[in-house]
Tab-separated table of C-alpha atoms in Angstrom:
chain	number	residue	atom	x	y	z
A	1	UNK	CA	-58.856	-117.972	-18.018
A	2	UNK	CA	-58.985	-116.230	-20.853
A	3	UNK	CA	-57.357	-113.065	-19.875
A	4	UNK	CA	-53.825	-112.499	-19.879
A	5	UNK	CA	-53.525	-110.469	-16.497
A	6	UNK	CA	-55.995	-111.392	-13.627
A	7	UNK	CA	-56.403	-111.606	-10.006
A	8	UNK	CA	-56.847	-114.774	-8.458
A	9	UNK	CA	-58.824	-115.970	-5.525
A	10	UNK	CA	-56.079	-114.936	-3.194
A	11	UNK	CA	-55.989	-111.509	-4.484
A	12	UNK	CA	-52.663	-111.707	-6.133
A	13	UNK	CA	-51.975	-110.434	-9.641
A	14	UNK	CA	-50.876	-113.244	-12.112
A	15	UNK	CA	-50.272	-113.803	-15.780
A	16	UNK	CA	-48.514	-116.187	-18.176
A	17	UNK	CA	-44.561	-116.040	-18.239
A	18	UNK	CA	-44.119	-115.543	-21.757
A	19	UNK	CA	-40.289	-116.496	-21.889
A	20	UNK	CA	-41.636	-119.964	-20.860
A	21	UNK	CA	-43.710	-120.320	-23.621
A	22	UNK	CA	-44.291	-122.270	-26.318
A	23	UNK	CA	-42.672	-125.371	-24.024
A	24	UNK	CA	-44.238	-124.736	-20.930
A	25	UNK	CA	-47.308	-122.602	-19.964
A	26	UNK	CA	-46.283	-121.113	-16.414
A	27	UNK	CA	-48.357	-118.894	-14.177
A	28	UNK	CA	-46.174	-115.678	-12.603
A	29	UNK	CA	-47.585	-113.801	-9.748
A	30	UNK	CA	-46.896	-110.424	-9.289
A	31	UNK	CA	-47.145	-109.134	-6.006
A	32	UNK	CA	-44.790	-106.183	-5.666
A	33	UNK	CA	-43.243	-103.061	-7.705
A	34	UNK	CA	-40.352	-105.314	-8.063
A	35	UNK	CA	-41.996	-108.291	-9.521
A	36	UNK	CA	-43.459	-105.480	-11.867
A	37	UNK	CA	-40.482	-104.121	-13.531
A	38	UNK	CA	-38.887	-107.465	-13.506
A	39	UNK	CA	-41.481	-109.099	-15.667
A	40	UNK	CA	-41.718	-106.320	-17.976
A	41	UNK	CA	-37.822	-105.456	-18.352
A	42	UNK	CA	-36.805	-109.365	-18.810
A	43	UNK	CA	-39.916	-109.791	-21.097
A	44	UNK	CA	-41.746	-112.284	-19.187
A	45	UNK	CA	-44.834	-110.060	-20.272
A	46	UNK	CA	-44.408	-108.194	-23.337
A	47	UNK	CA	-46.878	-106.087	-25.889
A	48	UNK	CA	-47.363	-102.511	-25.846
A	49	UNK	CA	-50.725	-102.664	-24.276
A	50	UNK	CA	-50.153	-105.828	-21.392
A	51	UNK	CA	-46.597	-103.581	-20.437
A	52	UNK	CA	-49.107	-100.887	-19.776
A	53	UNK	CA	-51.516	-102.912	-17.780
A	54	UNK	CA	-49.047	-104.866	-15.793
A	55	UNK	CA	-47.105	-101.165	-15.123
A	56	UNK	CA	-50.230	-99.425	-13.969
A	57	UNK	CA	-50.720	-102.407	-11.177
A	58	UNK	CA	-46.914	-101.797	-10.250
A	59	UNK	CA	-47.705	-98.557	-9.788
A	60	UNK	CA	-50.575	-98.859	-7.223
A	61	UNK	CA	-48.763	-102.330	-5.573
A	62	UNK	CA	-45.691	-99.439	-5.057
A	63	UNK	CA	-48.340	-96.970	-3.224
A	64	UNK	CA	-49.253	-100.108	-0.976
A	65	UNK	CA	-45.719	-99.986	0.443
A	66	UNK	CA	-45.294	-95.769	0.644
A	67	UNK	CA	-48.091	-93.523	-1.164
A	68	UNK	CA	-46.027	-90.252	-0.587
A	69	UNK	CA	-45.639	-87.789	-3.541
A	70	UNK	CA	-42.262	-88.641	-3.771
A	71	UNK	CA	-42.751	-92.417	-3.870
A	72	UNK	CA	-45.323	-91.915	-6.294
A	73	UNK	CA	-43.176	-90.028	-8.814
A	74	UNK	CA	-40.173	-92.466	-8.155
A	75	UNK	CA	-42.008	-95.505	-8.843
A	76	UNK	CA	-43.916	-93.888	-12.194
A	77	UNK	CA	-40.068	-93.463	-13.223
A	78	UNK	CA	-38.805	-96.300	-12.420
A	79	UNK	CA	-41.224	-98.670	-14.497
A	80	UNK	CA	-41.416	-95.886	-17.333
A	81	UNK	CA	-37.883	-96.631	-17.962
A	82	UNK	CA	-37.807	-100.515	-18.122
A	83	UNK	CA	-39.224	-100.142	-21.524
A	84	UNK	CA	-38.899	-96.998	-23.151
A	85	UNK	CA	-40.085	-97.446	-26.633
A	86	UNK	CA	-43.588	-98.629	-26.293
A	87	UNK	CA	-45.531	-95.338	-25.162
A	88	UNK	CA	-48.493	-97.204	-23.539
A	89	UNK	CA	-46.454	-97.976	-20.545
A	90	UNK	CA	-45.974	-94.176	-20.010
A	91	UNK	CA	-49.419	-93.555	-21.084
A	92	UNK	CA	-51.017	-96.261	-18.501
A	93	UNK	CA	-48.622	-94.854	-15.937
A	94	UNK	CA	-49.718	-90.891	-16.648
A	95	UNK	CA	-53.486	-92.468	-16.438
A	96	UNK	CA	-52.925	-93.628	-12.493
A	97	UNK	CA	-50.682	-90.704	-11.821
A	98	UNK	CA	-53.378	-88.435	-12.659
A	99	UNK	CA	-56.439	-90.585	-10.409
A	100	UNK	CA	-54.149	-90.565	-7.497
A	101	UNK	CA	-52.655	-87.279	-8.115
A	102	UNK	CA	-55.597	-85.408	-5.592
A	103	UNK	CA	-56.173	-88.296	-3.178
A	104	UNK	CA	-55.212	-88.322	0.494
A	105	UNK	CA	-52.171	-91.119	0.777
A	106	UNK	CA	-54.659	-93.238	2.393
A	107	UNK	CA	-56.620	-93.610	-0.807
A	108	UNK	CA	-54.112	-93.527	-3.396
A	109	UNK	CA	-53.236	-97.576	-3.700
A	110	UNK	CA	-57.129	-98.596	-3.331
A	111	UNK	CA	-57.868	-95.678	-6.528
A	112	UNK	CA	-54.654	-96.871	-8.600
A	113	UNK	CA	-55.730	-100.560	-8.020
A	114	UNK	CA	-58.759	-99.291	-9.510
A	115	UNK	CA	-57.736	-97.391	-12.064
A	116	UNK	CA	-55.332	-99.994	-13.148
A	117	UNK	CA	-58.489	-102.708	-13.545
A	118	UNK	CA	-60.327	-99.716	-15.566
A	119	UNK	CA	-57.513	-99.639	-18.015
A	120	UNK	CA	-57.360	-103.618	-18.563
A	121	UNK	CA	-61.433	-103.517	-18.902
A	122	UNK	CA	-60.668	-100.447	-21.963
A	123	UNK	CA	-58.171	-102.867	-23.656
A	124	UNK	CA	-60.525	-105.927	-24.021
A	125	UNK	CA	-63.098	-103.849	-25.477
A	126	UNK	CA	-60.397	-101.658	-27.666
A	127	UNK	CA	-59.070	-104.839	-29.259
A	128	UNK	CA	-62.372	-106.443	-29.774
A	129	UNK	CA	-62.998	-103.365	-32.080
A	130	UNK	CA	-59.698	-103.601	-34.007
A	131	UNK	CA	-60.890	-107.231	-34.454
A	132	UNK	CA	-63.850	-105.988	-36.178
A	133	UNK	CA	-62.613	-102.541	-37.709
A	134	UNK	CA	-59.669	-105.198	-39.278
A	135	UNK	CA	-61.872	-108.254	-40.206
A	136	UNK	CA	-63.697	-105.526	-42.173
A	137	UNK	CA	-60.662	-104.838	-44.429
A	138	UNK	CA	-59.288	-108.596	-44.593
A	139	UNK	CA	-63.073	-109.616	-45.503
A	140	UNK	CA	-62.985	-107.703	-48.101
A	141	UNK	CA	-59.662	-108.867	-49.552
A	142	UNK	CA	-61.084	-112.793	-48.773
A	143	UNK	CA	-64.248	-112.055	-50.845
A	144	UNK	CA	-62.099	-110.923	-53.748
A	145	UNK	CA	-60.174	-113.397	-53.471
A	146	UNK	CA	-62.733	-115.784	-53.507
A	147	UNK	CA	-64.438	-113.813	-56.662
A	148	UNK	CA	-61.202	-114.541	-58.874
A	149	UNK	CA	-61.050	-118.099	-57.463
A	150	UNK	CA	-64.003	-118.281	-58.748
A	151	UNK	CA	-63.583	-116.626	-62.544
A	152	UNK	CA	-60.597	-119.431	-62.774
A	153	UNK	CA	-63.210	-122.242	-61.991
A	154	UNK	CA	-60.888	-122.995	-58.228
A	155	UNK	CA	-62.117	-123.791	-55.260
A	156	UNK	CA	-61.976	-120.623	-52.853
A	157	UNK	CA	-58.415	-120.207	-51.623
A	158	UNK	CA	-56.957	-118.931	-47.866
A	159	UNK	CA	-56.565	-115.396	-47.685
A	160	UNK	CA	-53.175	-115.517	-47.212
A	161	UNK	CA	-51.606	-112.838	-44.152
A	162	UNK	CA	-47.787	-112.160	-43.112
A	163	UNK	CA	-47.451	-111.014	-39.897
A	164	UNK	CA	-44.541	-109.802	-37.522
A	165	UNK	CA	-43.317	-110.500	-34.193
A	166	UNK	CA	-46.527	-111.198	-31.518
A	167	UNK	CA	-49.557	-108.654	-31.281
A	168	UNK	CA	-52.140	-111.239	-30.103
A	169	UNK	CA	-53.867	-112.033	-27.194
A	170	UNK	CA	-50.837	-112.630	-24.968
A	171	UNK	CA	-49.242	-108.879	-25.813
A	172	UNK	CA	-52.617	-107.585	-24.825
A	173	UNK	CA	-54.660	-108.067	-21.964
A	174	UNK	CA	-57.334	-109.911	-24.589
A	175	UNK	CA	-57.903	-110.689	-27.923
A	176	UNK	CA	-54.422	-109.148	-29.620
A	177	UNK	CA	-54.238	-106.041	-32.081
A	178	UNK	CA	-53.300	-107.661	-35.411
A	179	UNK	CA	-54.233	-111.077	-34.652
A	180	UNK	CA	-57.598	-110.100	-33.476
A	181	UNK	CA	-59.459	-109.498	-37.425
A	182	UNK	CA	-57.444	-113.254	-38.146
A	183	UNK	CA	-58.973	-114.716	-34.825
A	184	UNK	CA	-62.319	-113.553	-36.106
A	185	UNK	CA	-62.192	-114.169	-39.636
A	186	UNK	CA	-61.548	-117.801	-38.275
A	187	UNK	CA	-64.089	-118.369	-36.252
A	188	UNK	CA	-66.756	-116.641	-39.102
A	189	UNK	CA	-65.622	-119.630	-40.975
A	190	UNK	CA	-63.505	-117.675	-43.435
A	191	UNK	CA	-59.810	-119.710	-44.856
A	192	UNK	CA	-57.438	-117.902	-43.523
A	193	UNK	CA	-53.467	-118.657	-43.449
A	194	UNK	CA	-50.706	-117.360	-41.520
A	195	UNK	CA	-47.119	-116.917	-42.511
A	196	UNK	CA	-45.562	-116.277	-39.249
A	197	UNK	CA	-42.541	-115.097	-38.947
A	198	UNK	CA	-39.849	-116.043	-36.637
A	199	UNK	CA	-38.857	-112.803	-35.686
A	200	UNK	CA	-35.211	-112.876	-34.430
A	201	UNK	CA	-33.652	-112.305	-31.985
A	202	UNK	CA	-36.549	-113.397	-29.640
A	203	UNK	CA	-38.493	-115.977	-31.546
A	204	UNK	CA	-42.088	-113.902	-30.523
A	205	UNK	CA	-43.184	-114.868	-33.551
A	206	UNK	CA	-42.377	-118.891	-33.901
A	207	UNK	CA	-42.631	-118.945	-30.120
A	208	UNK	CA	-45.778	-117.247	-29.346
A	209	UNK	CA	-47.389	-116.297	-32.615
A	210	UNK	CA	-47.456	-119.725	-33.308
A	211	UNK	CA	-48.636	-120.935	-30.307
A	212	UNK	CA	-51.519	-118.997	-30.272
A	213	UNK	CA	-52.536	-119.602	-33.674
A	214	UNK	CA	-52.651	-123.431	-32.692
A	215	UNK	CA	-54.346	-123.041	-29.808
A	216	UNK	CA	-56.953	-121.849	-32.471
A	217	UNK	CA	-57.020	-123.966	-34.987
A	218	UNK	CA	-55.727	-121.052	-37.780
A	219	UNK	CA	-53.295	-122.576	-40.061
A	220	UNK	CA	-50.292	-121.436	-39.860
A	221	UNK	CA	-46.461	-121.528	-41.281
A	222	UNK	CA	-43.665	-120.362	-39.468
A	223	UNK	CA	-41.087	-119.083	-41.944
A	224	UNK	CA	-37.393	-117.717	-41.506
A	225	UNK	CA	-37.620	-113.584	-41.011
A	226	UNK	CA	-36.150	-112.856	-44.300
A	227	UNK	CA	-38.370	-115.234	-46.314
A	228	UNK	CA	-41.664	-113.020	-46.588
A	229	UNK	CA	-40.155	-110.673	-49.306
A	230	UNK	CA	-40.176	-113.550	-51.688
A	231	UNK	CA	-43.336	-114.820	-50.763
A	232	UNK	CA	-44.601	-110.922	-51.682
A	233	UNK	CA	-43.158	-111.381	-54.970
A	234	UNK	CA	-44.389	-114.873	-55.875
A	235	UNK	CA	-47.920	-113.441	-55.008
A	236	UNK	CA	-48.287	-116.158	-51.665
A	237	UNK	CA	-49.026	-113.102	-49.530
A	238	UNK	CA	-52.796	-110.695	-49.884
A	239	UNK	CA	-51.377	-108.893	-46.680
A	240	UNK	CA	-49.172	-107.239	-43.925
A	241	UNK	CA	-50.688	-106.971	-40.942
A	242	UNK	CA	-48.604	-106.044	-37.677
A	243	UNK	CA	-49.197	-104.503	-34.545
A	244	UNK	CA	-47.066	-101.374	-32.968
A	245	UNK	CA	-45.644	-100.365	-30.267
A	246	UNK	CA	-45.844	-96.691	-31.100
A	247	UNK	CA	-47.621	-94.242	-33.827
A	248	UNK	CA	-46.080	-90.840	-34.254
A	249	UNK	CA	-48.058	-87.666	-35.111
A	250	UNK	CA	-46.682	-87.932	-38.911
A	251	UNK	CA	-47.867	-91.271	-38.883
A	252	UNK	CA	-44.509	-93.386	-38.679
A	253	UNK	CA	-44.900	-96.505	-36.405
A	254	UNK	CA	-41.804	-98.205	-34.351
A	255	UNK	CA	-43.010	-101.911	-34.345
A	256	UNK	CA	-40.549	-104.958	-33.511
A	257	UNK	CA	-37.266	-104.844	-35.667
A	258	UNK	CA	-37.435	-106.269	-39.317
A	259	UNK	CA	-41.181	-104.914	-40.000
A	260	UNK	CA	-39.589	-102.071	-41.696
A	261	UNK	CA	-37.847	-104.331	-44.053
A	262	UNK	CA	-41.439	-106.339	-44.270
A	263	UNK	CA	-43.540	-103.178	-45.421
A	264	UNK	CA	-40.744	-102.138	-48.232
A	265	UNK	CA	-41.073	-105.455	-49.572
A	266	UNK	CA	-44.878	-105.250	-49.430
A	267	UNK	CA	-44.880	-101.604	-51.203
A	268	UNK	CA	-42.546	-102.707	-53.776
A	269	UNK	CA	-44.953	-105.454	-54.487
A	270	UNK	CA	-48.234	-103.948	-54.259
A	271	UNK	CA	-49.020	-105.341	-50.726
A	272	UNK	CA	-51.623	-103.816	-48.600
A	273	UNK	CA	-49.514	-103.269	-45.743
A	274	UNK	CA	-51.804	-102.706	-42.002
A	275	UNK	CA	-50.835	-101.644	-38.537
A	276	UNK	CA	-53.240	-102.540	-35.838
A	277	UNK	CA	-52.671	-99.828	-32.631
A	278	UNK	CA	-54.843	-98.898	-30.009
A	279	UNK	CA	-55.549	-95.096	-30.058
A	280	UNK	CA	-53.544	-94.899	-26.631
A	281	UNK	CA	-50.223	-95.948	-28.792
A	282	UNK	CA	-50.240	-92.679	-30.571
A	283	UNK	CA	-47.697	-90.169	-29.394
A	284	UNK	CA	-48.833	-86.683	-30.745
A	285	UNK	CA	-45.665	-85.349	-28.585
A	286	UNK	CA	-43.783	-87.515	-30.460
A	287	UNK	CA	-43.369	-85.482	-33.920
A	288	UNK	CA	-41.872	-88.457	-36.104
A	289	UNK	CA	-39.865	-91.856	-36.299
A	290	UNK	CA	-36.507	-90.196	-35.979
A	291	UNK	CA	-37.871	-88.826	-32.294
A	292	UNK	CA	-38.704	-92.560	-30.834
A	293	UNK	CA	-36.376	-94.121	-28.720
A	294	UNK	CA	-35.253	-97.478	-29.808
A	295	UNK	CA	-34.565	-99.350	-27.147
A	296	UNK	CA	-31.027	-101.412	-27.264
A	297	UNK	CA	-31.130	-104.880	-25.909
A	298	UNK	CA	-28.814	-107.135	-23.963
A	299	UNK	CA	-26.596	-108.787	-27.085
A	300	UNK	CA	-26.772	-112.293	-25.516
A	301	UNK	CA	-30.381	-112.283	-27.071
A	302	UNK	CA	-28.133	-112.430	-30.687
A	303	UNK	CA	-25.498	-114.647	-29.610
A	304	UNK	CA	-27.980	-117.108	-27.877
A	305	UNK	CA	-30.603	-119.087	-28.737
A	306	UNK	CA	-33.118	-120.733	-26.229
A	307	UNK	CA	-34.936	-123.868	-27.121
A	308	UNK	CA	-35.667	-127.191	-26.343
A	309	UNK	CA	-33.620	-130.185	-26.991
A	310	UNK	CA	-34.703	-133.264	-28.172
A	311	UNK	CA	-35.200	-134.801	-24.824
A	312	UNK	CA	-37.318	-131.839	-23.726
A	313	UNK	CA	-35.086	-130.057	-21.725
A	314	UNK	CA	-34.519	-126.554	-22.214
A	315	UNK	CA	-30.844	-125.151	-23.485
A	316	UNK	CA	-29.457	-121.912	-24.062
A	317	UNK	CA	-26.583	-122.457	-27.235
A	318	UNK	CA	-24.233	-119.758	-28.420
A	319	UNK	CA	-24.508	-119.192	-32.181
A	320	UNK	CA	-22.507	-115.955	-32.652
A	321	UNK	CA	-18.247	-116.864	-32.366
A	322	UNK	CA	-16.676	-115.474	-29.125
A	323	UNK	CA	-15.494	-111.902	-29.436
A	324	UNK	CA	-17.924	-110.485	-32.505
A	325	UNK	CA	-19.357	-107.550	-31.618
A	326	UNK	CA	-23.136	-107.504	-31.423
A	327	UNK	CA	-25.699	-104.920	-31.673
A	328	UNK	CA	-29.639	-105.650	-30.674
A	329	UNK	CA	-31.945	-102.603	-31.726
A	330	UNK	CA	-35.554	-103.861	-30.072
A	331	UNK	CA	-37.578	-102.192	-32.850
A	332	UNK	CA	-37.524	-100.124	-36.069
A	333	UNK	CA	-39.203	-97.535	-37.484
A	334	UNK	CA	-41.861	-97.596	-40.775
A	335	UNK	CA	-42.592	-94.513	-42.469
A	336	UNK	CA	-45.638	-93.252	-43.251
A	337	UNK	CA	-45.570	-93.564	-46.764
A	338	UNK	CA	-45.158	-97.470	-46.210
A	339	UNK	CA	-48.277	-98.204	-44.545
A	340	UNK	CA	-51.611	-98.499	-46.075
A	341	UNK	CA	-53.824	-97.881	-43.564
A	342	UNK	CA	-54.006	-97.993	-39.363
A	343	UNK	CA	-56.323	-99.948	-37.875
A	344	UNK	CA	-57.595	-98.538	-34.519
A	345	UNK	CA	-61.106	-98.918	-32.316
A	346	UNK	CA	-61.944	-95.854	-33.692
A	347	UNK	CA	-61.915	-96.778	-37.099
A	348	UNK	CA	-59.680	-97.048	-40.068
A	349	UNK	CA	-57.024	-93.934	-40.915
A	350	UNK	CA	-54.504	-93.196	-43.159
A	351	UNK	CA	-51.241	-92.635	-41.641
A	352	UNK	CA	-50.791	-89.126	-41.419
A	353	UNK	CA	-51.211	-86.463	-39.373
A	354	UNK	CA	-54.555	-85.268	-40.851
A	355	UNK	CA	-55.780	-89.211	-40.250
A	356	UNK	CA	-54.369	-89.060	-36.483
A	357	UNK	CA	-55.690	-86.083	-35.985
A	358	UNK	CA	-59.031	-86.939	-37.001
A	359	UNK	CA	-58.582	-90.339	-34.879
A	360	UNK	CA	-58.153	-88.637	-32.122
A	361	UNK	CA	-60.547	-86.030	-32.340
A	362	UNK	CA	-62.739	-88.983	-33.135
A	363	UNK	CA	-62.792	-89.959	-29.384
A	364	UNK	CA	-63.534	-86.084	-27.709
A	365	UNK	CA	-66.811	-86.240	-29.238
């Protein structure tokens, strides 16, 4: 099964229970509202675009139970709020409002169960095209690579990519936003390396990032989250690319916390710096970064660390003393001026208003 969220034989929605992963790979069902917002609030599925998919199916398993208007608008609420900074959720949720919106009560779970499969469908083909759209770019940073590899009488070297938190396959419903043009580059037979980072507090990245990578074959390195910046300077990195969670008219993108630190380090050393987003991640009501909600986390994730011990069993250990006071911001916020270029199915656009704009329009045609 390549997809992340299917049905099975039984009829039962299922995907992979991320916080299980990279030690065990675990099959969740999801057969109510409740299971829903669950799974997306305690992260067991994760990813601006699979949040989205797996709240538009909690939205028509809800109408199963009670399809009333009032139902309808509690239970688009309810999962809106379990994670308020990635705008596809709302988005997904607006899209099966909307279907429903005319329908007798009758027909509303059978047309949201519908819709929901639509929107899943949309993101395997949107991030097949930010594969390509981005392989385009990082192709042509490999080939020049390969050109001064050349001059200096070297065998042709890895491009060489730093990328941020998880925005592959498993925070989509298929192929991943930034690790989609790596994925492809890959399999085109193009050296490519990965400096992954760990991306605390969570571990996405040297839990899942890497996981994915090796289930592959793209070499990979995990490294520590404040590491990249000197890799920048010693000239070990040819690019940023990260995925979003969302893209504000101005152009300033909230991605997982630490990628703003990531794309300074990348300006001040001349480092193309990417964002891969769907189209359906940019918030024209939104009018900049300061307007984005950052969601605030529970601060065990800081003073805990899961793993596994040596014996393979899994452990939760406290690294933070008893009493400090922790704060756990989910995401920051990039400006504009930071990022080189966005990378959408549309195309490539500069991040700016004019470039979203255009994006968008891009799609009405």
């Amino acid at each position: 099964m390549s997809r992340t969220l299917w049905t099975g034989d039984d009829g039962v929605l299922r995907t992979i229970d991320q916080t299980a992963l990279p030690f065990e790979r675990r099959e969740l069902a999801l057969r109510t509202v409740d299971d829903c917002d669950r799974a997306i609030r305690e992260m067991q599925v994760r990813g601006a675009p699979l949040i989205g998919a797996v709240g538009a199916y909690g939205l028509a398993l809800a109408l199963r139970v009670d399809a009333s208007d009032g139902a309808l608008r509690r239970a688009a609420e309810r999962l809106a709020a379990a994670r308020p900074t990635a705008v596809n959720l709302r988005w997904a949720l607006d899209r099966v409002r909307e279907r429903v919106a005319a329908a007798e009560p009758g027909l509303r779970a059978a047309l949201a169960w519908d819709e929901a499969g639509r929107i899943c469908d949309e993101d395997v083909a949107c991030n097949a095209s930010i594969g390509e759209q981005g392989a385009r770019l990082l192709r042509a940073l490999a080939e020049q690579r390969s050109v001064l590899a050349g001059v200096a009488g070297a065998d042709a070297l890895a491009l060489n990519l730093l990328t941020h938190c998880n925005a592959g396959r498993i925070a989509t419903v298929d192929h991943g936003t930034a690790l989609a043009p790596i994925y492809l580059l890959h399999a085109e037979g193009v050296p490519v390396h990965v400096w992954v980072d760990e991306t605390r507090p969570r571990n996405q990245g040297a839990a899942l990032t890497a996981w994915e990578l090796a289930e592959r074959g793209v070499p990979h390195t995990v490294i520590a989250d404040n590491a990249g910046g000197l890799l920048m300077m010693q000239g070990r990195v040819d690019a940023v690319i990260v995925g979003c969670d969302r893209v504000a008219a101005n152009g300033d993108v909230a991605n997982k916390v630490g990628t703003y630190l990531k794309a300074l380090a990348a300006h001040d050393n001349g480092v193309p710096f990417y964002v891969a987003c769907p189209v359906s991640t940019i918030d024209p009501a939104t009018p900049d970064g300061a307007s984005i909600p950052i969601e605030e986390r529970s601060a065990r994730e800081v003073t805990h660390v899961a793993g596994a011990l040596d014996d393979g069993s899994r452990a939760n250990l406290r690294v933070v003393p008893e009493g400090s006071a922790v704060a756990n911001p989910a995401f920051d916020v990039t400006p504009a001026r930071l990022v080189t270029a966005l990378i959408t199915e549309r195309g490539i656009c500069e991040a700016s208003s004019a470039g979203l704009r255009a994006v968008l329009a891009a799609g009405s045609q």
